[in-house]
Coordinates of C-alpha atoms and ligand atoms in Angstrom, one line a residue:
Chain A
M181 CA 211.1 44.5 104.8
V182 CA 213.6 46.7 106.5
L183 CA 212.3 49.8 104.4
T184 CA 208.8 49.2 105.3
V185 CA 209.7 49.2 108.8
F186 CA 211.5 52.5 108.6
D187 CA 208.7 53.7 106.7
K188 CA 206.3 53.0 109.5
V189 CA 208.9 54.6 112.0
G190 CA 209.5 57.8 109.7
A191 CA 205.8 58.4 109.1
S192 CA 204.8 57.7 113.0
V193 CA 207.6 60.5 113.8
L194 CA 206.2 62.7 111.1
M195 CA 202.6 62.6 112.4
A196 CA 203.8 63.0 115.9
T197 CA 205.9 66.0 115.1
D198 CA 202.9 67.2 113.1
T199 CA 200.4 67.1 115.7
F200 CA 203.0 68.7 118.3
G201 CA 203.8 71.3 115.8
D202 CA 200.0 72.0 115.5
F203 CA 199.5 72.1 119.3
A204 CA 202.2 74.4 119.8
V205 CA 201.2 76.8 117.3
L206 CA 197.7 77.0 118.8
A207 CA 199.0 77.4 122.2
G208 CA 201.3 80.2 121.2
R209 CA 198.4 82.0 119.6
A210 CA 196.3 81.5 122.8
F211 CA 198.8 83.2 124.8
A212 CA 199.1 85.8 122.1
A213 CA 195.7 86.3 122.1
I214 CA 195.3 86.7 125.9
F215 CA 196.1 90.6 125.3
K216 CA 194.1 91.2 122.6
R217 CA 190.9 93.3 122.6
P218 CA 188.0 93.0 123.3
F219 CA 188.0 91.9 126.5
D220 CA 185.4 89.4 127.2
G221 CA 184.6 89.7 131.0
K222 CA 181.2 88.2 131.1
N223 CA 182.6 85.1 129.4
L224 CA 185.3 85.0 131.9
L225 CA 183.5 84.8 134.8
N226 CA 181.0 82.2 133.5
Q227 CA 184.3 79.8 132.9
F228 CA 185.2 80.8 136.2
Q229 CA 181.7 79.4 137.5
S230 CA 181.9 76.3 135.6
V231 CA 185.5 75.9 136.0
G232 CA 185.8 76.6 139.7
V233 CA 183.1 77.0 141.7
N234 CA 181.4 73.6 140.3
S235 CA 184.8 71.8 140.9
I236 CA 185.2 72.2 144.8
P237 CA 183.5 69.2 145.8
V238 CA 185.4 67.0 143.4
V239 CA 188.5 68.2 144.7
V240 CA 187.6 68.0 148.6
L241 CA 186.2 64.5 148.2
T242 CA 189.4 63.1 146.2
S243 CA 191.9 65.4 148.5
L244 CA 190.4 63.8 151.6
A245 CA 190.4 60.2 150.5
V246 CA 193.8 60.4 149.1
S247 CA 195.6 62.0 151.9
M248 CA 193.4 59.8 154.3
V249 CA 194.6 56.5 152.7
F250 CA 198.1 57.9 152.6
A251 CA 198.2 58.5 156.5
V252 CA 196.8 55.1 157.1
Q253 CA 199.9 53.6 154.9
L254 CA 202.3 55.9 156.7
A255 CA 201.2 54.9 160.2
F256 CA 201.3 51.3 159.5
G257 CA 204.7 51.5 157.8
F258 CA 206.4 53.6 160.4
R259 CA 205.1 51.6 163.3
Q260 CA 207.3 48.6 161.9
F261 CA 210.2 50.5 163.5
Q262 CA 208.5 52.7 166.1
A263 CA 208.6 55.7 164.5
E264 CA 204.9 56.6 164.3
G265 CA 205.9 60.3 165.2
L266 CA 207.4 60.6 161.4
A267 CA 203.9 59.8 159.9
S268 CA 202.7 63.5 160.2
Q269 CA 205.9 65.2 158.9
V270 CA 206.0 62.9 155.9
E271 CA 202.1 63.5 155.4
G272 CA 202.7 67.0 155.1
L273 CA 205.6 66.8 152.9
A274 CA 203.6 64.6 150.6
V275 CA 200.5 66.4 150.5
M276 CA 202.1 69.6 149.5
R277 CA 204.4 68.8 147.2
E278 CA 202.9 66.0 145.5
L279 CA 199.6 65.0 146.3
A280 CA 197.7 68.1 146.4
P281 CA 198.8 69.7 142.9
V282 CA 198.7 66.0 141.3
I283 CA 195.5 65.2 142.4
T284 CA 193.8 68.3 141.6
G285 CA 195.3 68.3 138.2
L286 CA 193.9 64.9 137.6
M287 CA 190.6 65.3 138.5
L288 CA 190.2 68.7 136.9
S289 CA 191.5 67.3 133.7
G290 CA 188.6 64.7 133.9
R291 CA 186.2 67.7 135.1
I292 CA 186.8 70.6 133.0
G293 CA 189.5 69.6 130.7
S294 CA 187.1 66.9 129.1
A295 CA 183.9 69.3 129.1
M296 CA 186.1 72.0 127.0
A297 CA 186.9 68.9 124.6
A298 CA 183.2 68.1 124.4
E299 CA 182.1 71.6 124.2
L300 CA 184.5 73.2 121.3
G301 CA 184.2 69.9 119.5
T302 CA 180.5 70.2 119.4
M303 CA 180.6 73.7 118.2
Q304 CA 183.2 72.5 115.4
V305 CA 181.3 69.8 114.1
T306 CA 178.1 71.9 114.0
E307 CA 179.9 74.6 111.9
Q308 CA 179.5 77.0 115.1
I309 CA 183.2 77.8 115.2
D310 CA 183.2 78.4 111.3
A311 CA 180.1 80.8 112.2
L312 CA 182.3 82.3 114.6
E313 CA 185.0 82.9 111.9
C314 CA 182.3 84.4 109.8
L315 CA 181.3 86.8 111.9
A316 CA 184.8 88.2 112.3
T317 CA 185.6 86.8 115.9
D318 CA 189.0 84.6 116.4
P319 CA 187.8 81.4 118.0
I320 CA 191.2 81.0 119.5
H321 CA 190.6 84.4 121.5
Y322 CA 186.9 83.9 122.0
L323 CA 186.8 80.5 122.9
F324 CA 190.3 79.5 124.3
V325 CA 191.5 82.6 126.3
P326 CA 189.0 82.5 128.9
R327 CA 189.1 79.1 129.4
L328 CA 192.9 79.3 129.6
L329 CA 192.7 82.0 132.1
A330 CA 190.1 80.4 134.3
S331 CA 191.9 77.3 134.5
M332 CA 195.2 79.1 134.9
L333 CA 194.0 80.6 138.1
V334 CA 191.5 78.1 139.2
V335 CA 193.8 75.0 139.1
P336 CA 196.4 76.6 142.0
L337 CA 193.7 78.1 144.2
L338 CA 191.9 74.5 144.3
T339 CA 195.3 72.9 145.2
V340 CA 195.7 75.1 148.0
V341 CA 192.0 74.2 149.1
S342 CA 193.4 70.5 148.5
V343 CA 196.5 71.1 150.8
Y344 CA 194.3 72.4 153.4
I345 CA 192.0 69.3 153.3
G346 CA 194.9 66.8 152.9
F347 CA 195.9 68.4 156.5
W348 CA 192.6 67.3 157.8
G349 CA 192.3 63.8 156.0
G350 CA 195.6 63.0 157.7
Y351 CA 194.3 64.7 161.3
L352 CA 191.3 62.5 161.1
I353 CA 193.6 59.2 160.9
L354 CA 196.7 60.1 162.9
V355 CA 194.9 61.8 165.6
G356 CA 191.4 60.4 165.3
V357 CA 192.3 56.9 164.8
E358 CA 195.8 56.3 165.9
G359 CA 195.7 58.5 168.9
Q360 CA 198.5 60.9 168.0
S361 CA 198.3 64.3 169.9
A362 CA 196.3 66.9 168.3
Y363 CA 199.1 69.6 169.0
V364 CA 201.8 67.6 167.8
Y365 CA 200.0 67.0 164.8
G366 CA 199.6 70.4 164.2
N367 CA 203.3 71.4 164.5
E368 CA 205.0 68.2 162.8
F369 CA 202.7 68.7 159.8
Y370 CA 204.7 71.8 158.9
K371 CA 207.7 70.6 160.2
L372 CA 209.7 69.6 156.8
L373 CA 208.0 72.4 154.9
A374 CA 209.3 75.7 154.2
F375 CA 207.7 78.5 152.5
K376 CA 208.9 77.3 149.2
D377 CA 207.2 74.5 148.9
L378 CA 203.8 76.1 148.9
R379 CA 205.4 78.0 145.9
I380 CA 206.4 74.9 144.2
A381 CA 202.9 73.4 144.7
I382 CA 201.3 76.4 143.2
Y383 CA 203.9 76.8 140.3
K384 CA 203.1 72.7 139.5
A385 CA 199.4 73.5 139.7
L386 CA 199.8 76.8 137.3
V387 CA 201.6 74.5 135.0
F388 CA 199.0 71.8 135.1
G389 CA 196.1 74.5 134.8
T390 CA 197.4 75.7 131.6
I391 CA 197.8 71.7 130.2
I392 CA 194.5 71.1 131.0
A393 CA 193.0 74.0 129.0
L394 CA 195.2 74.3 126.3
V395 CA 194.9 70.5 125.7
G396 CA 191.2 70.4 126.5
C397 CA 190.4 73.1 123.7
W398 CA 193.0 71.9 121.4
K399 CA 191.6 68.1 121.4
G400 CA 187.9 70.1 120.7
Y401 CA 188.9 72.5 118.4
R402 CA 190.7 69.7 116.2
T403 CA 187.4 67.3 116.2
Q404 CA 186.3 65.8 113.0
G405 CA 183.8 63.4 112.0
G406 CA 180.6 64.1 113.8
A407 CA 179.1 62.4 116.9
E408 CA 181.9 60.0 116.9
G409 CA 184.6 62.5 116.8
V410 CA 183.0 64.4 119.6
G411 CA 182.8 61.2 121.5
N412 CA 186.3 60.7 121.3
A413 CA 187.5 64.3 121.6
P414 CA 187.1 64.2 125.8
T415 CA 188.4 60.9 126.3
S416 CA 191.7 62.0 124.2
S417 CA 191.8 65.2 126.2
V418 CA 191.6 63.6 129.6
V419 CA 194.4 60.9 128.4
T420 CA 196.6 63.4 126.9
S421 CA 196.5 66.1 129.8
S422 CA 196.9 63.3 132.5
L423 CA 200.0 61.9 130.8
W424 CA 201.7 65.6 130.2
I425 CA 200.4 66.6 134.0
L426 CA 202.2 63.4 135.1
I427 CA 205.6 63.7 132.9
S428 CA 205.8 67.6 133.7
D429 CA 205.2 66.7 137.4
F430 CA 208.5 64.9 137.4
F431 CA 210.7 67.5 135.8
L432 CA 209.3 70.5 137.6
T433 CA 209.8 68.4 140.9
K434 CA 213.5 68.0 139.5
L435 CA 214.1 71.3 138.4
L436 CA 212.1 73.3 141.5
L437 CA 213.9 71.0 144.3
V438 CA 217.4 72.1 144.0
Chain B
M34 CA 184.7 95.7 88.6
A35 CA 183.1 92.6 90.4
V36 CA 182.2 92.6 94.1
I37 CA 182.9 89.0 94.2
D38 CA 185.7 87.7 91.8
V39 CA 186.1 83.8 91.5
V40 CA 189.5 83.0 89.3
N41 CA 190.4 79.6 88.2
L42 CA 189.4 77.9 91.7
S43 CA 190.6 74.8 92.4
K44 CA 190.2 72.7 95.3
A45 CA 191.0 69.2 96.3
F46 CA 190.7 67.2 99.2
G47 CA 193.2 64.4 98.8
S48 CA 192.5 62.6 95.4
N49 CA 189.1 64.1 95.4
V50 CA 188.9 67.2 92.9
V51 CA 186.3 69.0 94.3
L52 CA 186.6 72.3 92.2
A53 CA 188.6 72.6 88.9
N54 CA 189.1 75.9 87.4
V55 CA 185.7 77.6 88.5
N56 CA 185.1 81.0 87.4
L57 CA 182.4 83.5 88.4
Q58 CA 182.1 87.1 88.7
V59 CA 179.1 88.7 90.6
E60 CA 178.7 92.7 90.1
D61 CA 177.5 94.8 92.8
G62 CA 173.8 94.4 93.9
E63 CA 173.6 91.3 91.7
S64 CA 172.0 88.2 92.8
L65 CA 173.6 85.0 91.5
V66 CA 171.9 81.5 92.2
V67 CA 174.3 78.5 92.1
L68 CA 172.6 75.3 91.4
G69 CA 174.4 72.0 91.7
G70 CA 173.7 68.2 92.4
S71 CA 174.5 66.9 96.1
G72 CA 178.3 66.9 96.7
T73 CA 179.3 68.9 93.7
G74 CA 181.2 71.2 95.9
K75 CA 178.7 74.4 96.1
T76 CA 179.6 74.5 100.2
V77 CA 183.5 74.2 99.4
L78 CA 182.9 77.2 96.9
L79 CA 181.3 79.4 99.4
R80 CA 183.7 78.4 102.1
N81 CA 186.4 79.3 99.6
I82 CA 185.0 82.7 99.2
M83 CA 184.7 83.3 103.1
G84 CA 188.3 82.4 103.4
L85 CA 187.4 79.0 105.6
L86 CA 189.4 77.4 103.3
T87 CA 192.4 78.2 100.9
P88 CA 192.3 77.3 97.4
D89 CA 194.9 75.1 96.0
S90 CA 195.0 77.2 93.0
G91 CA 193.3 80.6 91.5
H92 CA 191.8 82.7 94.2
V93 CA 188.6 84.7 95.1
A94 CA 188.6 88.4 95.5
I95 CA 186.4 90.3 97.6
E96 CA 186.1 94.2 96.1
G97 CA 189.8 93.5 94.7
K98 CA 191.1 91.9 97.7
I99 CA 192.4 88.7 97.4
I100 CA 191.1 86.4 100.5
A101 CA 193.8 84.1 100.5
Q102 CA 196.7 86.7 100.9
L103 CA 194.9 88.9 103.8
G104 CA 196.6 88.7 107.2
R105 CA 194.1 87.7 110.2
D106 CA 193.3 91.3 111.0
E107 CA 192.2 92.2 107.3
L108 CA 190.4 89.2 106.6
F109 CA 188.8 89.8 109.7
Q110 CA 187.6 93.6 108.3
V111 CA 186.5 92.0 105.1
R112 CA 184.4 89.3 106.9
Q113 CA 182.5 92.0 108.7
S114 CA 181.0 93.3 105.3
I115 CA 180.1 89.5 104.5
G116 CA 177.0 87.6 105.9
M117 CA 177.1 83.8 105.7
C118 CA 174.2 81.9 106.1
F119 CA 175.0 78.6 107.2
Q120 CA 173.1 75.3 105.5
M121 CA 172.2 73.8 109.1
A122 CA 172.3 77.5 110.6
A123 CA 175.1 77.2 112.9
L124 CA 173.5 79.3 115.6
F125 CA 175.3 79.2 118.8
D126 CA 173.2 76.7 120.9
S127 CA 174.3 78.0 124.3
M128 CA 172.8 81.5 123.5
T129 CA 169.1 82.7 123.0
V130 CA 168.3 84.2 119.8
F131 CA 168.5 87.8 120.8
E132 CA 172.3 87.0 121.6
N133 CA 173.1 85.2 118.6
V134 CA 172.0 88.1 116.4
A135 CA 173.5 90.4 119.0
F136 CA 176.8 88.9 118.8
G137 CA 178.4 90.6 115.7
L138 CA 176.9 94.0 117.1
R139 CA 178.3 93.4 120.5
R140 CA 181.8 92.8 119.2
H141 CA 182.3 95.0 116.4
Q142 CA 180.1 98.2 117.3
K143 CA 180.1 100.6 119.7
M144 CA 176.6 100.6 120.6
T145 CA 174.7 101.0 123.5
E146 CA 172.2 98.6 124.9
A147 CA 169.1 100.1 123.6
Q148 CA 170.7 100.7 120.3
I149 CA 171.5 96.8 120.0
Q150 CA 167.9 96.0 121.0
A151 CA 166.6 98.4 118.6
R152 CA 168.7 96.8 115.6
V153 CA 168.4 92.9 116.7
E154 CA 164.2 93.8 116.7
E155 CA 164.7 95.3 113.2
C156 CA 166.7 92.4 111.9
L157 CA 164.1 89.8 113.5
S158 CA 161.2 91.5 111.9
L159 CA 163.0 91.5 108.7
V160 CA 163.1 87.9 108.9
G161 CA 159.7 87.5 110.2
M162 CA 161.0 86.2 113.5
K163 CA 159.8 88.9 116.1
G164 CA 159.1 87.9 119.5
T165 CA 161.6 84.8 119.4
D166 CA 164.4 86.6 121.1
K167 CA 164.2 84.7 124.3
L168 CA 164.0 81.3 123.1
K169 CA 166.9 79.0 122.7
P170 CA 168.1 77.7 119.2
S171 CA 167.0 74.2 120.5
E172 CA 163.2 75.4 120.7
L173 CA 163.2 76.3 117.1
S174 CA 162.0 74.7 114.2
G175 CA 164.7 74.3 111.0
G176 CA 163.0 77.0 109.1
M177 CA 163.0 79.5 112.3
K178 CA 166.8 78.5 112.8
R179 CA 167.7 79.4 109.4
R180 CA 165.6 82.9 109.4
V181 CA 167.5 83.6 113.1
G182 CA 170.9 82.6 111.2
F183 CA 169.7 85.2 108.2
A184 CA 169.1 87.9 111.0
R185 CA 172.7 87.2 112.4
A186 CA 174.1 87.5 109.0
I187 CA 172.7 90.7 108.4
A188 CA 172.9 92.4 111.7
L189 CA 176.1 94.0 110.8
K190 CA 174.3 95.4 107.5
P191 CA 177.0 93.5 105.2
K192 CA 177.4 94.4 101.8
I193 CA 177.4 90.5 100.7
L194 CA 175.2 88.0 101.9
L195 CA 175.8 84.1 100.9
F196 CA 173.3 81.6 101.3
D197 CA 174.2 78.0 101.8
E198 CA 171.1 75.8 100.5
P199 CA 168.4 78.1 102.6
T200 CA 165.3 75.8 101.7
T201 CA 166.7 72.3 101.9
G202 CA 164.8 70.0 103.8
L203 CA 162.0 72.3 104.2
D204 CA 158.4 72.1 103.0
P205 CA 157.1 73.7 100.0
V206 CA 155.4 76.5 102.0
M207 CA 158.2 77.1 103.8
T208 CA 160.4 77.1 101.1
D209 CA 158.4 79.9 99.5
V210 CA 158.6 82.0 102.8
I211 CA 162.2 81.7 102.8
G212 CA 162.4 82.6 99.0
R213 CA 160.3 85.6 100.0
V214 CA 162.7 86.7 102.9
I215 CA 165.5 86.3 100.3
L216 CA 164.0 88.6 97.7
D217 CA 162.9 91.1 100.6
L218 CA 166.7 91.5 101.9
K219 CA 168.0 91.8 98.4
D220 CA 165.5 94.8 98.0
E221 CA 165.6 96.3 101.6
L222 CA 169.3 96.1 101.7
G223 CA 170.2 96.2 98.2
V224 CA 173.0 93.9 98.9
T225 CA 174.8 91.5 96.6
T226 CA 174.2 87.9 97.3
I227 CA 175.2 84.5 96.4
T228 CA 172.4 81.6 97.0
I229 CA 172.7 78.2 96.7
T230 CA 169.4 75.9 96.3
H231 CA 168.1 72.8 94.8
D232 CA 164.7 74.4 94.6
L233 CA 164.2 75.6 91.2
K234 CA 161.1 77.4 91.8
S235 CA 162.8 79.7 94.1
A236 CA 165.7 79.8 92.0
F237 CA 164.1 81.5 89.3
E238 CA 162.6 83.9 91.7
I239 CA 165.7 85.2 93.2
A240 CA 168.3 85.0 90.5
D241 CA 169.6 88.1 88.2
R242 CA 172.1 85.1 87.1
I243 CA 172.0 81.4 87.4
A244 CA 175.1 79.0 87.6
L245 CA 175.4 75.4 87.3
L246 CA 178.3 73.6 88.9
F247 CA 178.6 70.1 87.4
R248 CA 181.7 67.8 88.3
G249 CA 184.0 70.9 89.9
E250 CA 183.3 72.9 86.7
C251 CA 180.7 75.6 86.5
I252 CA 179.1 74.6 83.0
A253 CA 176.6 77.7 82.6
C254 CA 176.3 81.1 84.0
E255 CA 173.7 83.2 82.6
K256 CA 170.3 84.9 83.1
P257 CA 167.3 82.7 83.9
A258 CA 165.8 83.2 80.5
D259 CA 168.7 81.6 78.7
F260 CA 169.5 79.2 80.9
K261 CA 165.9 77.6 80.6
V262 CA 166.9 77.4 76.9
N263 CA 170.7 76.3 77.2
P264 CA 171.3 73.2 75.1
H265 CA 173.3 71.5 77.5
P266 CA 172.4 68.1 78.0
V267 CA 172.8 68.5 81.9
V268 CA 171.2 71.7 82.1
Q269 CA 168.3 70.2 80.9
Q270 CA 168.4 67.2 82.7
F271 CA 168.6 69.4 85.9
L272 CA 165.8 71.5 84.7
R273 CA 163.6 68.1 84.0
G274 CA 164.7 66.6 87.1
D275 CA 165.0 63.3 85.4
A276 CA 167.4 60.4 86.6
D277 CA 168.6 59.5 82.6
G278 CA 171.1 61.5 81.3
P279 CA 174.5 62.5 81.6
F280 CA 174.3 63.8 85.2
L281 CA 175.1 61.0 87.3
L282 CA 178.4 59.1 87.3
D283 CA 176.6 55.6 88.1
P284 CA 173.7 55.0 85.9
P285 CA 170.5 55.2 87.7
P286 CA 168.2 52.0 88.5
P287 CA 166.1 51.4 85.5
K288 CA 162.4 52.9 85.6
R289 CA 159.7 50.7 86.5
I290 CA 156.6 51.0 84.5
P291 CA 153.9 50.6 86.8
K292 CA 151.5 48.0 86.4
E293 CA 147.8 48.8 85.3
A294 CA 145.4 48.9 88.4
H295 CA 142.9 46.4 87.7
A296 CA 139.4 47.6 88.5
Ligands
ADP693 N1 186.7 69.0 104.8 C1 186.9 68.7 103.7 N2 187.2 67.4 103.9 C2 187.4 66.5 103.2 N3 186.3 66.6 102.0 C3 185.6 67.3 101.8 C4 185.7 68.5 103.1 N4 184.5 69.6 102.5 C5 184.2 69.0 101.5 N5 184.5 67.9 101.1 C6 183.9 66.8 100.0 O1 183.8 67.6 98.9 C7 183.0 67.3 98.0 C8 181.9 68.5 98.1 O2 181.0 68.7 99.3 P1 180.1 69.7 99.7 O3 181.0 71.4 99.1 O4 179.5 70.0 101.0 O5 179.0 69.6 98.9 P2 177.7 70.4 98.5 O6 177.7 70.7 97.0 O7 176.7 69.4 98.6 O8 177.4 71.3 99.4 C9 182.1 66.0 98.9 O9 182.7 65.1 98.1 C10 182.7 66.1 100.2 O10 183.2 64.8 100.9
MG694 MG1 176.3 72.0 101.1

């Protein structure tokens, strides 16, 4: 009885180690392959297009919605002790340090990470990845690298967009609805922030971008079992990368805020 | 020295032993046809030769280089001299026919765009697919996809061509067309080939030697004329295409004698 429990725990620990090891090896190979020849500019541009340009609407809409609802809550909360003036400062802090990078990361893990998993998964089960191997092309170099680079560049850029949209989302509520002064809001939004905070946001976004691309590509590359496998790959990539985005956000915040 | 040397190759997936001690030698310029029932590990054999799978024991050597012992870069060097034609063609479905065929050229050869254009057209006309270069794989039929797959495999002028069931699932006429394309390629390029097929007619046309895989072992490997008269019961059953005999593990359903039609 006790033995079977230990057996089960042992087996799942072994499996988790296995899975993580596999991910780590592929991630290492992807980073090493960044500097390998030939450099595939056309492929990279395609990825920028599908990862970056096409994600702008999603990021704009979600950032607007989240920053507005957050401003409503802040205005309500601070009104309880007649400190409405603080709402814009806290809005600025929250948008820059947490909301923009995390919302962008989560939305993009749903939009681009899952697309990567589905595309590579389909290629895997239709033997296109084997065909790449047979044409003497490293799939890690050909498929992972452009997606990784695109995602590492695009997530920080879109995070900056999200901060900007967040500013206007707060403006709409605090100035437009709550009737605070526009001039004061403009000043207060950045009052608690230093340049360091923008840097923190961008570091976070860089890490999130890396997680999204690597997890998406890895889940796709390891797809097995036909249509069902291809169906599971995106779901599992979104769940895994969202989880890692939230976990790493905690540690990055602890680390970078000192 | 044999160009392709398969020595004591064994491969199992879990408890499912697929290949057990397979030995095959293919000489320079020779055409070997591998026959075998569905699921006897013919594709697994080719994947071991390409280095897509690693043998459990034994090895595959291409021109004296043991595939499983090569580093990634050396392996890619060897693979450039092998053209693999997949069972379901495995064309890159986000690219046009032209881009598919040009893929290897773009990555491995320093050619101008005009040279690539010329080479792609040459390859497509060798397989009788001229003028399809702007189409996407989804716009092609099964036989056309296979032939584009052939064109992609020969683009880099390989010394070895591997065909995995090039005719399965095609109508008899298209089967004959593909058989002719393979013969043409063999004559014009002088390549060493391994062809996996179920189609006995094209097998006897293409083959210099025929091998039969049965329960993970290679039970015959000889000239077509000798193969035809091989007394082994499995060989004879395969040639007759009969359900009764030692070939199947589970006995087949009994044969019904059709009732006489009453006039
Ligand atoms: N990647 C794999 N994992 C597990 N089993 C496999 C794998 N590839 C092939 N097999 C098994 O090997 C056997 C032979 O497969 P295959 O070589 O594809 O047959 P065929 O001779 O029809 O080409 C089958 O029983 C199949 O289930
Ligand atoms: Mg097969």
